[in-house]
GROMACS .gro file of C-alpha atoms in nm:
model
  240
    1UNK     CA    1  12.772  13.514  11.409
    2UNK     CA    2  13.143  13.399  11.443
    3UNK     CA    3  13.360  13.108  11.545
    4UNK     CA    4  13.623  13.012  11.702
    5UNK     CA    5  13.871  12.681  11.607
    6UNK     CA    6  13.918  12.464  11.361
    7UNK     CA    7  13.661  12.265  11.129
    8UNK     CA    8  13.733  11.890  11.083
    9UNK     CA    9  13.563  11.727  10.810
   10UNK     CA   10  13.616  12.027  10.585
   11UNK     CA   11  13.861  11.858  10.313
   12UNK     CA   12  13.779  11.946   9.963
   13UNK     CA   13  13.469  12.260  10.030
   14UNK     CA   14  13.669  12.507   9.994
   15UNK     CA   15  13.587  12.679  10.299
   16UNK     CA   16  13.839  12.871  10.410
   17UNK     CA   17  13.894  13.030  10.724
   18UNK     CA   18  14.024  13.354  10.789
   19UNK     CA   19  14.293  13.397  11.060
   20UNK     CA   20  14.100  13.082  11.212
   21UNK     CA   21  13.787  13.252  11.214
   22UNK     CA   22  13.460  13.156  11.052
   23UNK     CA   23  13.186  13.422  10.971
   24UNK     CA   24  12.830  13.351  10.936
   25UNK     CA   25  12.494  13.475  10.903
   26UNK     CA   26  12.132  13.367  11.124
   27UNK     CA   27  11.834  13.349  10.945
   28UNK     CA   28  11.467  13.247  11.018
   29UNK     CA   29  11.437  13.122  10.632
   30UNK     CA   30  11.730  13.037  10.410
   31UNK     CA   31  11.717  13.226  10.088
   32UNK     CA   32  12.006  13.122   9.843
   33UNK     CA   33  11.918  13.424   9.666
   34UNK     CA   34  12.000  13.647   9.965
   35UNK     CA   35  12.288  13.433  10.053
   36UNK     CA   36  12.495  13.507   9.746
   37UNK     CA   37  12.422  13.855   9.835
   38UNK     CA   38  12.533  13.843  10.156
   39UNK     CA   39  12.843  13.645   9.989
   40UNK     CA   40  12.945  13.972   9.739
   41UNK     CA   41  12.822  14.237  10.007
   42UNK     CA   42  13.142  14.083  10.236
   43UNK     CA   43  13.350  13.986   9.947
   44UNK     CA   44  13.296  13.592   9.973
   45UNK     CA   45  13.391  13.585  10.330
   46UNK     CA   46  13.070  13.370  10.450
   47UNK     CA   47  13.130  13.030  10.610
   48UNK     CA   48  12.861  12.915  10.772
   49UNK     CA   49  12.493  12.959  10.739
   50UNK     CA   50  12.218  12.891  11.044
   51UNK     CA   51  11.871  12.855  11.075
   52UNK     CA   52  11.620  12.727  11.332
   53UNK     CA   53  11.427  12.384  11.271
   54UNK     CA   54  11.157  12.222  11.453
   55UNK     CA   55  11.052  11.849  11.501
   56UNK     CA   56  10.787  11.886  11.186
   57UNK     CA   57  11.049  11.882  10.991
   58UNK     CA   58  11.222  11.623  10.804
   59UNK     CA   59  11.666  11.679  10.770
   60UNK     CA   60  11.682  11.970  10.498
   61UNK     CA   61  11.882  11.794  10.240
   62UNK     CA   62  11.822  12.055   9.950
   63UNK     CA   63  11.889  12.342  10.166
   64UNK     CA   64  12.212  12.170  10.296
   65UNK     CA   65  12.309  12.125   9.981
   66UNK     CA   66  12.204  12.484   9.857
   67UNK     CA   67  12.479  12.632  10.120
   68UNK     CA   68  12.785  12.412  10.054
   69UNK     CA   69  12.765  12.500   9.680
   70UNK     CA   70  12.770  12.885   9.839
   71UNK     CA   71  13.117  12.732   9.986
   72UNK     CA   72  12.952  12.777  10.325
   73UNK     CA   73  12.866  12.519  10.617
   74UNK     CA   74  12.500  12.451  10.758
   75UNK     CA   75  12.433  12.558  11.104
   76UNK     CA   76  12.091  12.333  11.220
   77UNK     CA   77  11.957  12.504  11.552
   78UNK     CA   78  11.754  12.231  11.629
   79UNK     CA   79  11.438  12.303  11.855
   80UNK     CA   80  11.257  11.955  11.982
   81UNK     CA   81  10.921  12.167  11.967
   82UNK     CA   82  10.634  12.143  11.743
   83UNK     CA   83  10.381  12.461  11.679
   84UNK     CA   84  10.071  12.439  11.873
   85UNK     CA   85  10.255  12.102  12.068
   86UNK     CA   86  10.508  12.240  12.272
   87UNK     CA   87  10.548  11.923  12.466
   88UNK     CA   88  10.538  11.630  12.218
   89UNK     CA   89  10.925  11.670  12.139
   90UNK     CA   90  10.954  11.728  12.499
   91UNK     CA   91  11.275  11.568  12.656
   92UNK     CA   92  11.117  11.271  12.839
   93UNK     CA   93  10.889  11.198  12.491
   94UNK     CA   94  11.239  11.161  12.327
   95UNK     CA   95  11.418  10.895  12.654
   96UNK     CA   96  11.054  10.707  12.585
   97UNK     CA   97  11.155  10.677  12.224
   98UNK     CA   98  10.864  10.828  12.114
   99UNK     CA   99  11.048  11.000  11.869
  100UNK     CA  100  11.312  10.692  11.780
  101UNK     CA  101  11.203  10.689  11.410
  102UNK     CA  102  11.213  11.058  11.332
  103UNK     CA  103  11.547  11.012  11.495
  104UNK     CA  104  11.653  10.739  11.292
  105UNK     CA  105  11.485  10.876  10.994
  106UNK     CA  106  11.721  11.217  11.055
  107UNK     CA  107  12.073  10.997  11.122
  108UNK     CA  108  12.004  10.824  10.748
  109UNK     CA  109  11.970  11.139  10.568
  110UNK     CA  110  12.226  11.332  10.755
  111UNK     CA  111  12.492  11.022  10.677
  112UNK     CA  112  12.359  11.046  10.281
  113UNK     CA  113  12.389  11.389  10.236
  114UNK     CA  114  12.801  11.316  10.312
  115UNK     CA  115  12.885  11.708  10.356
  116UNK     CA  116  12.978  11.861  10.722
  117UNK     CA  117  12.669  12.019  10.873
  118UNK     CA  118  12.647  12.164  11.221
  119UNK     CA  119  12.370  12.005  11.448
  120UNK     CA  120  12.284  12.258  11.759
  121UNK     CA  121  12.033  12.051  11.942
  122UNK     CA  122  11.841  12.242  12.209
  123UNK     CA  123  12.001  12.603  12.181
  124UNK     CA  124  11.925  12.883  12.448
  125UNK     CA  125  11.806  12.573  12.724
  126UNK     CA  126  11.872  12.821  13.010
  127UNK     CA  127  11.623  13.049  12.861
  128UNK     CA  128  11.249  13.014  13.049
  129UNK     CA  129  11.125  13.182  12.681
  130UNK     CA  130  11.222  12.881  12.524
  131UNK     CA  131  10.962  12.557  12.516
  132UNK     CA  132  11.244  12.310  12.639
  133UNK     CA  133  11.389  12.494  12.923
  134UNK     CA  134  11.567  12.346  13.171
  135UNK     CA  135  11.420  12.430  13.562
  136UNK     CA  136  11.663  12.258  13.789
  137UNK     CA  137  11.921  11.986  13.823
  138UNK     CA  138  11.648  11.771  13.716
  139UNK     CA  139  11.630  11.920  13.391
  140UNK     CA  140  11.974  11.957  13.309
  141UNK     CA  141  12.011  11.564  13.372
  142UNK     CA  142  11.693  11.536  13.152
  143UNK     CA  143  11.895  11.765  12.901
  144UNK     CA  144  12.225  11.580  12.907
  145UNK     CA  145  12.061  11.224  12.918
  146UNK     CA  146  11.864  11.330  12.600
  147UNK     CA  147  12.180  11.476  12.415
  148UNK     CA  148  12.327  11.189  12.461
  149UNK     CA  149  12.094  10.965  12.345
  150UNK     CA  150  12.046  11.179  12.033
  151UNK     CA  151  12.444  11.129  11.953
  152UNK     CA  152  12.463  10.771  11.959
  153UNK     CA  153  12.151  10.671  11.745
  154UNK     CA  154  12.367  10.858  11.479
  155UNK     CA  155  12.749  10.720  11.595
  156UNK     CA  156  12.508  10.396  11.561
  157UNK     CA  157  12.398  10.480  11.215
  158UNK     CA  158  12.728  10.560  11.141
  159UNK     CA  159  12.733  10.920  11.085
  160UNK     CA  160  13.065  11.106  11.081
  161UNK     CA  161  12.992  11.427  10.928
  162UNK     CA  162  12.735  11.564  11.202
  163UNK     CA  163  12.927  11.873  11.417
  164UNK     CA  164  12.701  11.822  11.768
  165UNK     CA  165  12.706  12.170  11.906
  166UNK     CA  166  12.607  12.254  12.270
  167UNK     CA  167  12.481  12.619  12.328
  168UNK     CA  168  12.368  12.759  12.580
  169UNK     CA  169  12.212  13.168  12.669
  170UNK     CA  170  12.495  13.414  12.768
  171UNK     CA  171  12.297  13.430  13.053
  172UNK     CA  172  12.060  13.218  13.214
  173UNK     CA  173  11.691  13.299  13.353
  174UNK     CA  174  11.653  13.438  13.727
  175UNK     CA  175  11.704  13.179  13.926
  176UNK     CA  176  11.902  12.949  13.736
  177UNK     CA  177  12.223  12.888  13.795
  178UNK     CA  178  12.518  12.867  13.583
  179UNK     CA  179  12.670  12.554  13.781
  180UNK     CA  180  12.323  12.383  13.606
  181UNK     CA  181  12.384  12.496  13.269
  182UNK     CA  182  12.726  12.277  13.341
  183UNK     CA  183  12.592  11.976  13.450
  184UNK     CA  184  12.400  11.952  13.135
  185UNK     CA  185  12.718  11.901  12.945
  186UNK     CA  186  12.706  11.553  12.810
  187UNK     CA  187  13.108  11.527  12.806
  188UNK     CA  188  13.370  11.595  12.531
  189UNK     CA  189  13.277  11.251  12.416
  190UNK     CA  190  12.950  11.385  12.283
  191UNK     CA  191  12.993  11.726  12.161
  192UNK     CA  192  13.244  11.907  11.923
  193UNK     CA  193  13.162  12.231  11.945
  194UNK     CA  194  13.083  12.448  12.211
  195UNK     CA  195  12.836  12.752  12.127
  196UNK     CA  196  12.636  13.074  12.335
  197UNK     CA  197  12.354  13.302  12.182
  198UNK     CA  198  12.445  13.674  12.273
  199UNK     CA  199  12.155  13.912  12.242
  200UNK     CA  200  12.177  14.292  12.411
  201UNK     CA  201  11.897  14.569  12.404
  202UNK     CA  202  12.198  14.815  12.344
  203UNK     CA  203  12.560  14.822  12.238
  204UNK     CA  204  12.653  15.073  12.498
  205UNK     CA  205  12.687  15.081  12.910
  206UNK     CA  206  12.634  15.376  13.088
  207UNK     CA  207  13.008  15.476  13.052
  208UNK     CA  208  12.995  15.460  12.668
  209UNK     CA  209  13.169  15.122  12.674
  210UNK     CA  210  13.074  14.876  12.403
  211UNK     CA  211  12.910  14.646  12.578
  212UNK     CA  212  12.855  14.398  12.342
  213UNK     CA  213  13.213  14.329  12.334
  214UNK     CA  214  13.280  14.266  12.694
  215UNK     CA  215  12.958  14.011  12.715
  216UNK     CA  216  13.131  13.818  12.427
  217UNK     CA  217  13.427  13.776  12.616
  218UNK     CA  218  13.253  13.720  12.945
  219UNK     CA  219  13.093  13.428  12.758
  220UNK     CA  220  13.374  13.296  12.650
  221UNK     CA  221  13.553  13.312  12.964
  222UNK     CA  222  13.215  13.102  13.113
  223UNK     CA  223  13.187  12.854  12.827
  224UNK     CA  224  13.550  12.770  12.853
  225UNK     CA  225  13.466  12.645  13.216
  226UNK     CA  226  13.263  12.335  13.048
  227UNK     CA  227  13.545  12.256  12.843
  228UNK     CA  228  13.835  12.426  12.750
  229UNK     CA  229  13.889  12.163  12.462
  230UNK     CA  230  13.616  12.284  12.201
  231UNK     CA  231  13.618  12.520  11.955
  232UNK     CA  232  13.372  12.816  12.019
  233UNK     CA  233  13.108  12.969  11.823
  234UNK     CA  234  12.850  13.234  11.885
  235UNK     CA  235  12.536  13.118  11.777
  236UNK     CA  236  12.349  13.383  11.775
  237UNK     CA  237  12.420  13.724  11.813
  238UNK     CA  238  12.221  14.060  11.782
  239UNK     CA  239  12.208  14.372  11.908
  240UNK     CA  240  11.813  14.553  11.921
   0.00000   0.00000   0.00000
């Protein structure tokens, strides 16, 4: 887990970049415990910390909170899904305003809580594993109405220290292509970051190459055709 860029909003945390790099860690469940671990294992040099949360769940202030006293930035990888209810955070539930309070509810907290925290809504979108993936043009004008719409009930709350992230899959399902994953951009005007997940079955090709390497570049080289004016950060990254 890396980025790329600078971090606004970072004044007085004490989290330092190195050589304009940030290094993080993904985990399913945040343990402070194993953070500070992590922390001394690479000799402090932990900047960010991400985790996936659905729609059950209310903004994580404590665990926020927990991470910028490690000196390290949250990383939200927000999934509109609920267990057993794939559809009720579904995209056209959320342009109904079915899910305006939650919303609402989310924007308050985020704008109390004062510190920087990054806010990937929908990550992987272009992946037919995930609940909220997108089909067709339809979808990704389902996808970028939605992000949008998600951005301004904050701006109109008044939140400034929310870091919108769009990420999509290195690579998108069979069938899908890239030219849709673009059209779901919602525009510079919306999102600060831009992000990929990067996930191989192996490190090596057939030549002995590392092929993990190449596929990181690759993405960039892709996600750079959205908008070559965001910082970049890999989201998610693993090798099985």
């Amino acid at each position: 887990f890396l980025s790329f860029g600078c971090l606004k909003k970072n004044k007085g945390l004490g989290v330092k970049p190195e050589n304009r790099k940030y290094f993080g860690v993904y985990k399913r469940r945040v343990s402070i415990k194993e953070i500070k671990s992590i922390r001394k294992q690479y000799k402090g040099n932990l900047q960010i910390v991400a985790w996936p949360i659905d729609w059950a769940k209310k903004f994580p202030v404590k665990t926020c909170v927990n991470i910028i006293q490690q000196k390290a930035i949250p990383f939200i990888l927000w999934n509109p899904v609920i267990k057993d209810y794939p559809e009720a955070a579904g995209f056209e539930a959320i342009l109904r305003d079915d899910w305006l309070e939650y919303l609402e509810e989310w924007a308050e907290d985020v704008k109390e809580y004062q510190y920087p925290v990054f806010i990937c809504f929908a990550p992987d979108f272009n992946n037919n594993e995930r609940d909220w993936f997108i089909k067709d043009k339809q979808g990704s004008e389902k996808m970028k109405a939605v992000y949008k719409k998600i951005v301004m009930i904050f701006k109109e709350k008044e939140v400034e220290n929310a870091i919108w992230v769009f990420s999509p899959s290195f690579e998108s399902s069979p069938g899908l292509d890239w030219q849709i994953v673009e059209k779901a951009y919602p525009g510079d005007k919306y999102i600060d970051w831009l992000g990929f997940s990067a996930l191989v079955n192996n490190n090596l090709d057939d030549k002995g190459d590392n092929k993990l390497s190449s596929l990181i570049c690759n993405s960039i080289e892709n996600i750079q055709k959205i908008s070559s004016k965001k910082p970049i950060v890999v989201s998610c990254l693993g090798v099985a």
